[in-house]
Amino acid sequence: MKKPRFDLWSVFWAVAALLYFFVPLYGTFDFSLRMKKGEISLQAYQLVFSDPQFLRSFQYSTIMGIISVTISILIFVPTVYWLYLKLPKARPFVEIVTILPFVIPVIVYVYGINTAFGGAPLRLTSNTFTTDILMVGGYVVLSMPYMFRAIDVGMRTIDVRTLTEAAQSMGAGWAQILFNVIFPNLRIAILSGSLICFATVIGELILGDFLLRPALGPYMAAVGRDKAFEPAALAIISYALTWASLGLIQAISHGGTSQQQLTGR
Amino acid sequence: MSYLELTNIHKSYGNAVAVEDFNLSVTQGEFVSFLGPSGCGKTTTLRMIAGFEVPTSGHITINGNDLTHLPPNKRNVGMVFQSYALFPNMTVSENIGYGLKVVGKPKNEIAKRVEEMLALIHLQELGKRYPNQLSGGQQQRVALARALAFQPQVLLLDEPLSALDAKIRVELRHEIRRIQQQLGITTIYVTHDQEEALSLSDRIVVMSQGRMEQVGTPGEIYNFPTTEFVAKFVGQINLLPVEVQNPAEGVVKIGSQLIRAGQYGHLNGKPVRLAVRPEELNPGFIEGSNNLNGIVETITYLGAIVRIRVEVEGHPISLDVFNERRMKMPVAGDLFQVNFPVDACWLL
Amino acid sequence: MTQTIAQSAAVPAKRGVLESLTKSNWIGLVPFFAFIFFFLVLPSTNLLMRSFQDFDGNFTLANYAVMKNPYVIKAYSISLRVSVITSLVGGVFGFFVAYAITLGNTPRWMRNFLMTFSGLAANFGGVPLAFSYIATLGRTGFMTAVLKSICYTNAAGVQVCPFNPYDNGFNLYSIGGLVLAYTYFQFPLMVLTITPALEGLKKDWREASANLGASPFQYWRDVALPILWPSILGATLLLFGSAFGAYATAYALTGGSIYLITILISQQIRGDVLNNPYEGYALAVGMVIIMGITILAYTILQRQTARWLKS
Ligand SMILES: Nc1ncnc2c1ncn2[C@@H]1O[C@H](COP(=O)(O)OP(=O)(O)O)[C@@H](O)[C@H]1O
Ligand SMILES: [Mg+2]
């Protein structure tokens, strides 16, 4: 009556899942190396990295990512802090607001941005600076569910009230409390929220595409339209980037209890 | 006539032995408790009877049928889990009737039986509630009714009261015994609480480290423990290291004071200890009893009882006396005499 | 009498809330709400209002007549079909995988690996995912080549390659291909959301049901699935939403040749397929309404199937 070591039904599904994960990855990798007929080469990667368009859009998205992360932190850390300290009753309401981007399809949202700010009387899309402001606002909104959740979880683990009172008793002002006490205590939460926010910006297609800015997403889509091997190389590069940042989160949060995800849209 | 029979049961997980040399026969309608400290193998034994574990070797029979290798859902044995394990998605009535539903009993028959069971546990009004709308004690009763509704051959309970507070525990203890006797169902009850085992059982199996230490009625277990473990685990006991003075007559000495033991085996030079329960000791001197002289160490009030700790020849002895207002209590440091009858003590 | 008592009891509580409102406690949330107003409320309400306006800014319902356009109906129905199919396929697949790595008896390394990978793959999607599928299952893709090369010579001495997907009616640049690609992020999403619920199934419930005489099938039908049902519903809703709003993967995979509603809207933003931008606004509002209806249906179903959750 010895039980079998593994049950076949489960092993079947686990193996199926592993195959589903790896076959496209391997296929992409294999494909990306076959640019030169009959040999394995890194030519596709060389072409990608030597394309000035790639470098320009990569640079643009990186800068946008850093700006969006900064703005996002500056908005959400004080907001969540305030919610915990003064207005715990309002937390459920704010939470619902922050998950709205899950409910409103991105394309609809971007359409809304375009019509609200693009036309008369504001015409914000008529110059690149104001358009970039809209881009950052959009990125912050799209990554809001993850950023809010990360900071919310982090804030829950620290005793906000005691920390604040201790700082106040030593004569600290609000800005000092936030920057010297709250931020350092939320390091990990802020970092994991930031990485997801950054990854969203790097992979986002629709904003850049419709506000006509040279972001990485639209660049990739354009390459996909008229090239064969470079897209595969780009896919591998972009996976490597996403994985590096998500792997970093997992490593930092020790496997992480809160599974956060960016759904690919 | 034995009804439930466990023969040479042995269970190990890898190299770790959980239960060994377990032999027990239970007669029909008997209430048997497994008593022992946590980790001694009580649950494992119970789960082998229920079919959730398969013995490494040995056999289990009920009414002559070997069910050692039968899957749990074919055994017709009712079990009450420590966590109650009520199905949260079913009402109280659905929970109780589930054992009848799965074998395809007609609806009206199930409904009738559920009503009977609800009446038995005095919860007639709560049939439509969900488990999370009940108190712990009520959930416990429902779990009991569910395990009994399909008329199992044997009822198994694994520390069913351990999650409840003290008062409800005592109340439910009587309730379980009443229902068990009313139905006359053969019952195995697992507990680490000696009071529970003593007050409920027809017989108790004391277990330690996977082995049976002693099997007997509550009286036998309490008054005639055969091993030091049982003596210590069930009730309070004084154990004094003594030297054998006269092996033939059971006379021993502690320091220079002589004691005669009421019960002793072959005293073949092993170190021996004198065992006597605190409530058998009395203050003062009585001719013909065992008498010891010592010094009072501490006095502890336990309510109706006062426990006096006396140091005799460097060893502590506790005696329990009733707390009476007019009694004058000794104070620490007083010289103190205690006595106990010869047949109240024995050698281990 | 009872009314006045109830009222007087209610008054202090109300005043408490009002006090907290007036005590300038909300001031700390001003930046957040200003941001939300500017970047979320304004664009959404703008879209909503314009969907009810004509060129001259007068109120009209005419824009919604676009819903009668056969192309629009088709786009909505394809979007719905793709979303329902992928959330069912991804949901069922993901459920079994989650079962395998929680309750099932699988090698430990497989569990850890699948759990970590689900976290990563649920974040995939968009353009790179489409590229991967093209590189793998496109006409010259890696798997296509592998499958094509499985050939044998039949009795008549003719070389046949029975597994060439493109000879068997498969086409990556179709709805089937889209479903295959979406599943790549859908099923890991299911694994992530359903795993906690599966872990919450107590071993005692399974044993109690066996003890009462239930077979494993009866246990799953009567106990496990009803307990899991609210979580399964919630996860499926999430999957539906993520497929319904998806755009980038479909766009990069098919170049816009499959008329999903998101693709129709994108073309509306880009240029003009409908001749009337106001009809585009109506299309976008329509998507939000569908999401709203889905969430409402989910809430109702949840209420009905999980009465036992409320105490
Ligand atoms: N599934 C298992 N795997 C390994 N060891 C186990 C398992 N179940 C029980 N044991 C071990 O068997 C011994 C007896 O456990 P148990 O029967 O639960 O004790 P009790 O119920 O008396 O507290 C313990 O040492 C425990 O660690
Ligand atoms: Mg136990």
PDB file of C-alpha atoms in Angstrom, chain B residues 21-142:
ATOM      1  CA  ASP B  21       3.659  -2.570  19.993  1.00  0.00           C
ATOM      2  CA  PHE B  22       0.146  -1.265  20.306  1.00  0.00           C
ATOM      3  CA  ASN B  23      -2.355  -3.931  21.341  1.00  0.00           C
ATOM      4  CA  LEU B  24      -5.831  -3.114  22.497  1.00  0.00           C
ATOM      5  CA  SER B  25      -9.219  -4.698  22.446  1.00  0.00           C
ATOM      6  CA  VAL B  26     -12.274  -2.622  23.106  1.00  0.00           C
ATOM      7  CA  THR B  27     -15.671  -4.117  23.873  1.00  0.00           C
ATOM      8  CA  GLN B  28     -18.854  -2.863  22.264  1.00  0.00           C
ATOM      9  CA  GLY B  29     -20.175   0.310  23.856  1.00  0.00           C
ATOM     10  CA  GLU B  30     -16.972   0.941  25.782  1.00  0.00           C
ATOM     11  CA  PHE B  31     -15.495   4.437  26.197  1.00  0.00           C
ATOM     12  CA  VAL B  32     -11.695   4.267  25.983  1.00  0.00           C
ATOM     13  CA  SER B  33      -9.378   7.255  26.278  1.00  0.00           C
ATOM     14  CA  PHE B  34      -5.846   7.591  24.943  1.00  0.00           C
ATOM     15  CA  LEU B  35      -4.018   9.780  27.414  1.00  0.00           C
ATOM     16  CA  GLY B  36      -0.483  11.079  27.076  1.00  0.00           C
ATOM     17  CA  PRO B  37       1.688  14.103  26.466  1.00  0.00           C
ATOM     18  CA  SER B  38       1.817  15.813  23.089  1.00  0.00           C
ATOM     19  CA  GLY B  39       3.710  13.825  20.453  1.00  0.00           C
ATOM     20  CA  CYS B  40       3.256  10.433  22.120  1.00  0.00           C
ATOM     21  CA  GLY B  41       1.353   8.947  19.172  1.00  0.00           C
ATOM     22  CA  LYS B  42      -2.303   9.283  20.227  1.00  0.00           C
ATOM     23  CA  THR B  43      -3.448  11.052  17.061  1.00  0.00           C
ATOM     24  CA  THR B  44      -1.454   8.708  14.858  1.00  0.00           C
ATOM     25  CA  THR B  45      -3.144   5.680  16.423  1.00  0.00           C
ATOM     26  CA  LEU B  46      -6.575   7.260  16.077  1.00  0.00           C
ATOM     27  CA  ARG B  47      -5.891   8.149  12.442  1.00  0.00           C
ATOM     28  CA  MET B  48      -4.937   4.563  11.730  1.00  0.00           C
ATOM     29  CA  ILE B  49      -8.336   3.467  13.027  1.00  0.00           C
ATOM     30  CA  ALA B  50     -10.002   6.118  10.822  1.00  0.00           C
ATOM     31  CA  GLY B  51      -7.932   5.046   7.823  1.00  0.00           C
ATOM     32  CA  PHE B  52      -5.965   8.259   7.252  1.00  0.00           C
ATOM     33  CA  GLU B  53      -2.747   6.444   8.045  1.00  0.00           C
ATOM     34  CA  VAL B  54      -1.803   2.883   7.203  1.00  0.00           C
ATOM     35  CA  PRO B  55       0.066   0.953   9.910  1.00  0.00           C
ATOM     36  CA  THR B  56       3.595  -0.085   8.981  1.00  0.00           C
ATOM     37  CA  SER B  57       2.616  -3.451  10.426  1.00  0.00           C
ATOM     38  CA  GLY B  58      -0.236  -4.900  12.465  1.00  0.00           C
ATOM     39  CA  HIS B  59      -3.975  -5.245  12.056  1.00  0.00           C
ATOM     40  CA  ILE B  60      -7.131  -3.410  12.943  1.00  0.00           C
ATOM     41  CA  THR B  61     -10.459  -5.205  13.041  1.00  0.00           C
ATOM     42  CA  ILE B  62     -13.954  -4.095  13.900  1.00  0.00           C
ATOM     43  CA  ASN B  63     -16.482  -6.791  14.685  1.00  0.00           C
ATOM     44  CA  GLY B  64     -14.157  -9.352  13.156  1.00  0.00           C
ATOM     45  CA  ASN B  65     -13.678  -7.532   9.844  1.00  0.00           C
ATOM     46  CA  ASP B  66     -10.104  -6.599   9.014  1.00  0.00           C
ATOM     47  CA  LEU B  67     -10.082  -2.996   7.828  1.00  0.00           C
ATOM     48  CA  THR B  68      -6.363  -2.268   8.079  1.00  0.00           C
ATOM     49  CA  HIS B  69      -6.124  -1.440   4.391  1.00  0.00           C
ATOM     50  CA  LEU B  70      -9.616  -0.154   3.746  1.00  0.00           C
ATOM     51  CA  PRO B  71      -9.798   3.473   2.493  1.00  0.00           C
ATOM     52  CA  PRO B  72     -11.273   5.922   5.031  1.00  0.00           C
ATOM     53  CA  ASN B  73     -14.526   6.442   3.147  1.00  0.00           C
ATOM     54  CA  LYS B  74     -15.341   2.723   3.309  1.00  0.00           C
ATOM     55  CA  ARG B  75     -14.853   2.259   7.050  1.00  0.00           C
ATOM     56  CA  ASN B  76     -18.040   3.528   8.629  1.00  0.00           C
ATOM     57  CA  VAL B  77     -16.155   5.090  11.503  1.00  0.00           C
ATOM     58  CA  GLY B  78     -17.181   8.549  12.730  1.00  0.00           C
ATOM     59  CA  MET B  79     -14.538  11.092  13.642  1.00  0.00           C
ATOM     60  CA  VAL B  80     -14.642  14.419  15.441  1.00  0.00           C
ATOM     61  CA  PHE B  81     -11.650  16.573  14.532  1.00  0.00           C
ATOM     62  CA  GLN B  82      -9.740  18.841  16.857  1.00  0.00           C
ATOM     63  CA  SER B  83     -10.538  21.759  14.532  1.00  0.00           C
ATOM     64  CA  TYR B  84     -14.142  20.467  14.116  1.00  0.00           C
ATOM     65  CA  ALA B  85     -13.596  20.570  10.318  1.00  0.00           C
ATOM     66  CA  LEU B  86     -17.180  21.638   9.664  1.00  0.00           C
ATOM     67  CA  PHE B  87     -17.765  22.438   5.995  1.00  0.00           C
ATOM     68  CA  PRO B  88     -18.105  26.238   5.910  1.00  0.00           C
ATOM     69  CA  ASN B  89     -20.239  26.202   2.752  1.00  0.00           C
ATOM     70  CA  MET B  90     -22.946  24.013   4.279  1.00  0.00           C
ATOM     71  CA  THR B  91     -25.524  24.827   6.921  1.00  0.00           C
ATOM     72  CA  VAL B  92     -25.583  22.989  10.205  1.00  0.00           C
ATOM     73  CA  SER B  93     -28.264  20.632   8.869  1.00  0.00           C
ATOM     74  CA  GLU B  94     -26.371  20.008   5.627  1.00  0.00           C
ATOM     75  CA  ASN B  95     -23.226  19.264   7.592  1.00  0.00           C
ATOM     76  CA  ILE B  96     -24.998  16.767   9.814  1.00  0.00           C
ATOM     77  CA  GLY B  97     -26.764  15.106   6.893  1.00  0.00           C
ATOM     78  CA  TYR B  98     -23.710  14.912   4.638  1.00  0.00           C
ATOM     79  CA  GLY B  99     -22.688  11.396   5.655  1.00  0.00           C
ATOM     80  CA  LEU B 100     -26.180  10.193   4.678  1.00  0.00           C
ATOM     81  CA  LYS B 101     -26.321  12.247   1.493  1.00  0.00           C
ATOM     82  CA  VAL B 102     -23.129  10.770   0.030  1.00  0.00           C
ATOM     83  CA  VAL B 103     -24.504   7.251   0.259  1.00  0.00           C
ATOM     84  CA  GLY B 104     -27.672   8.386  -1.485  1.00  0.00           C
ATOM     85  CA  LYS B 105     -30.208   8.168   1.328  1.00  0.00           C
ATOM     86  CA  PRO B 106     -33.613   9.660   0.416  1.00  0.00           C
ATOM     87  CA  LYS B 107     -34.140  13.314   1.339  1.00  0.00           C
ATOM     88  CA  ASN B 108     -36.928  12.768   3.852  1.00  0.00           C
ATOM     89  CA  GLU B 109     -34.950  10.135   5.687  1.00  0.00           C
ATOM     90  CA  ILE B 110     -31.968  12.492   5.914  1.00  0.00           C
ATOM     91  CA  ALA B 111     -34.191  15.314   7.159  1.00  0.00           C
ATOM     92  CA  LYS B 112     -35.655  13.083   9.854  1.00  0.00           C
ATOM     93  CA  ARG B 113     -32.277  11.898  11.028  1.00  0.00           C
ATOM     94  CA  VAL B 114     -30.907  15.471  11.068  1.00  0.00           C
ATOM     95  CA  GLU B 115     -33.842  16.526  13.266  1.00  0.00           C
ATOM     96  CA  GLU B 116     -33.083  13.686  15.663  1.00  0.00           C
ATOM     97  CA  MET B 117     -29.437  14.637  15.833  1.00  0.00           C
ATOM     98  CA  LEU B 118     -30.222  18.330  16.359  1.00  0.00           C
ATOM     99  CA  ALA B 119     -32.503  17.318  19.222  1.00  0.00           C
ATOM    100  CA  LEU B 120     -29.777  15.109  20.670  1.00  0.00           C
ATOM    101  CA  ILE B 121     -27.339  18.030  20.820  1.00  0.00           C
ATOM    102  CA  HIS B 122     -30.055  20.547  21.843  1.00  0.00           C
ATOM    103  CA  LEU B 123     -29.557  22.811  18.831  1.00  0.00           C
ATOM    104  CA  GLN B 124     -32.957  22.417  17.137  1.00  0.00           C
ATOM    105  CA  GLU B 125     -33.165  26.131  16.307  1.00  0.00           C
ATOM    106  CA  LEU B 126     -29.808  26.437  14.563  1.00  0.00           C
ATOM    107  CA  GLY B 127     -30.185  24.018  11.650  1.00  0.00           C
ATOM    108  CA  LYS B 128     -30.207  26.804   9.042  1.00  0.00           C
ATOM    109  CA  ARG B 129     -27.138  28.617  10.321  1.00  0.00           C
ATOM    110  CA  TYR B 130     -23.701  28.419   8.789  1.00  0.00           C
ATOM    111  CA  PRO B 131     -20.758  27.224  10.911  1.00  0.00           C
ATOM    112  CA  ASN B 132     -19.213  30.700  11.130  1.00  0.00           C
ATOM    113  CA  GLN B 133     -22.404  31.891  12.831  1.00  0.00           C
ATOM    114  CA  LEU B 134     -21.924  29.489  15.751  1.00  0.00           C
ATOM    115  CA  SER B 135     -19.873  29.640  18.932  1.00  0.00           C
ATOM    116  CA  GLY B 136     -17.016  27.224  19.434  1.00  0.00           C
ATOM    117  CA  GLY B 137     -19.064  25.024  21.754  1.00  0.00           C
ATOM    118  CA  GLN B 138     -21.959  24.893  19.299  1.00  0.00           C
ATOM    119  CA  GLN B 139     -19.606  23.976  16.450  1.00  0.00           C
ATOM    120  CA  GLN B 140     -18.236  21.199  18.609  1.00  0.00           C
ATOM    121  CA  ARG B 141     -21.719  19.762  19.139  1.00  0.00           C
ATOM    122  CA  VAL B 142     -22.470  19.937  15.431  1.00  0.00           C
TER     123      VAL B 142
END
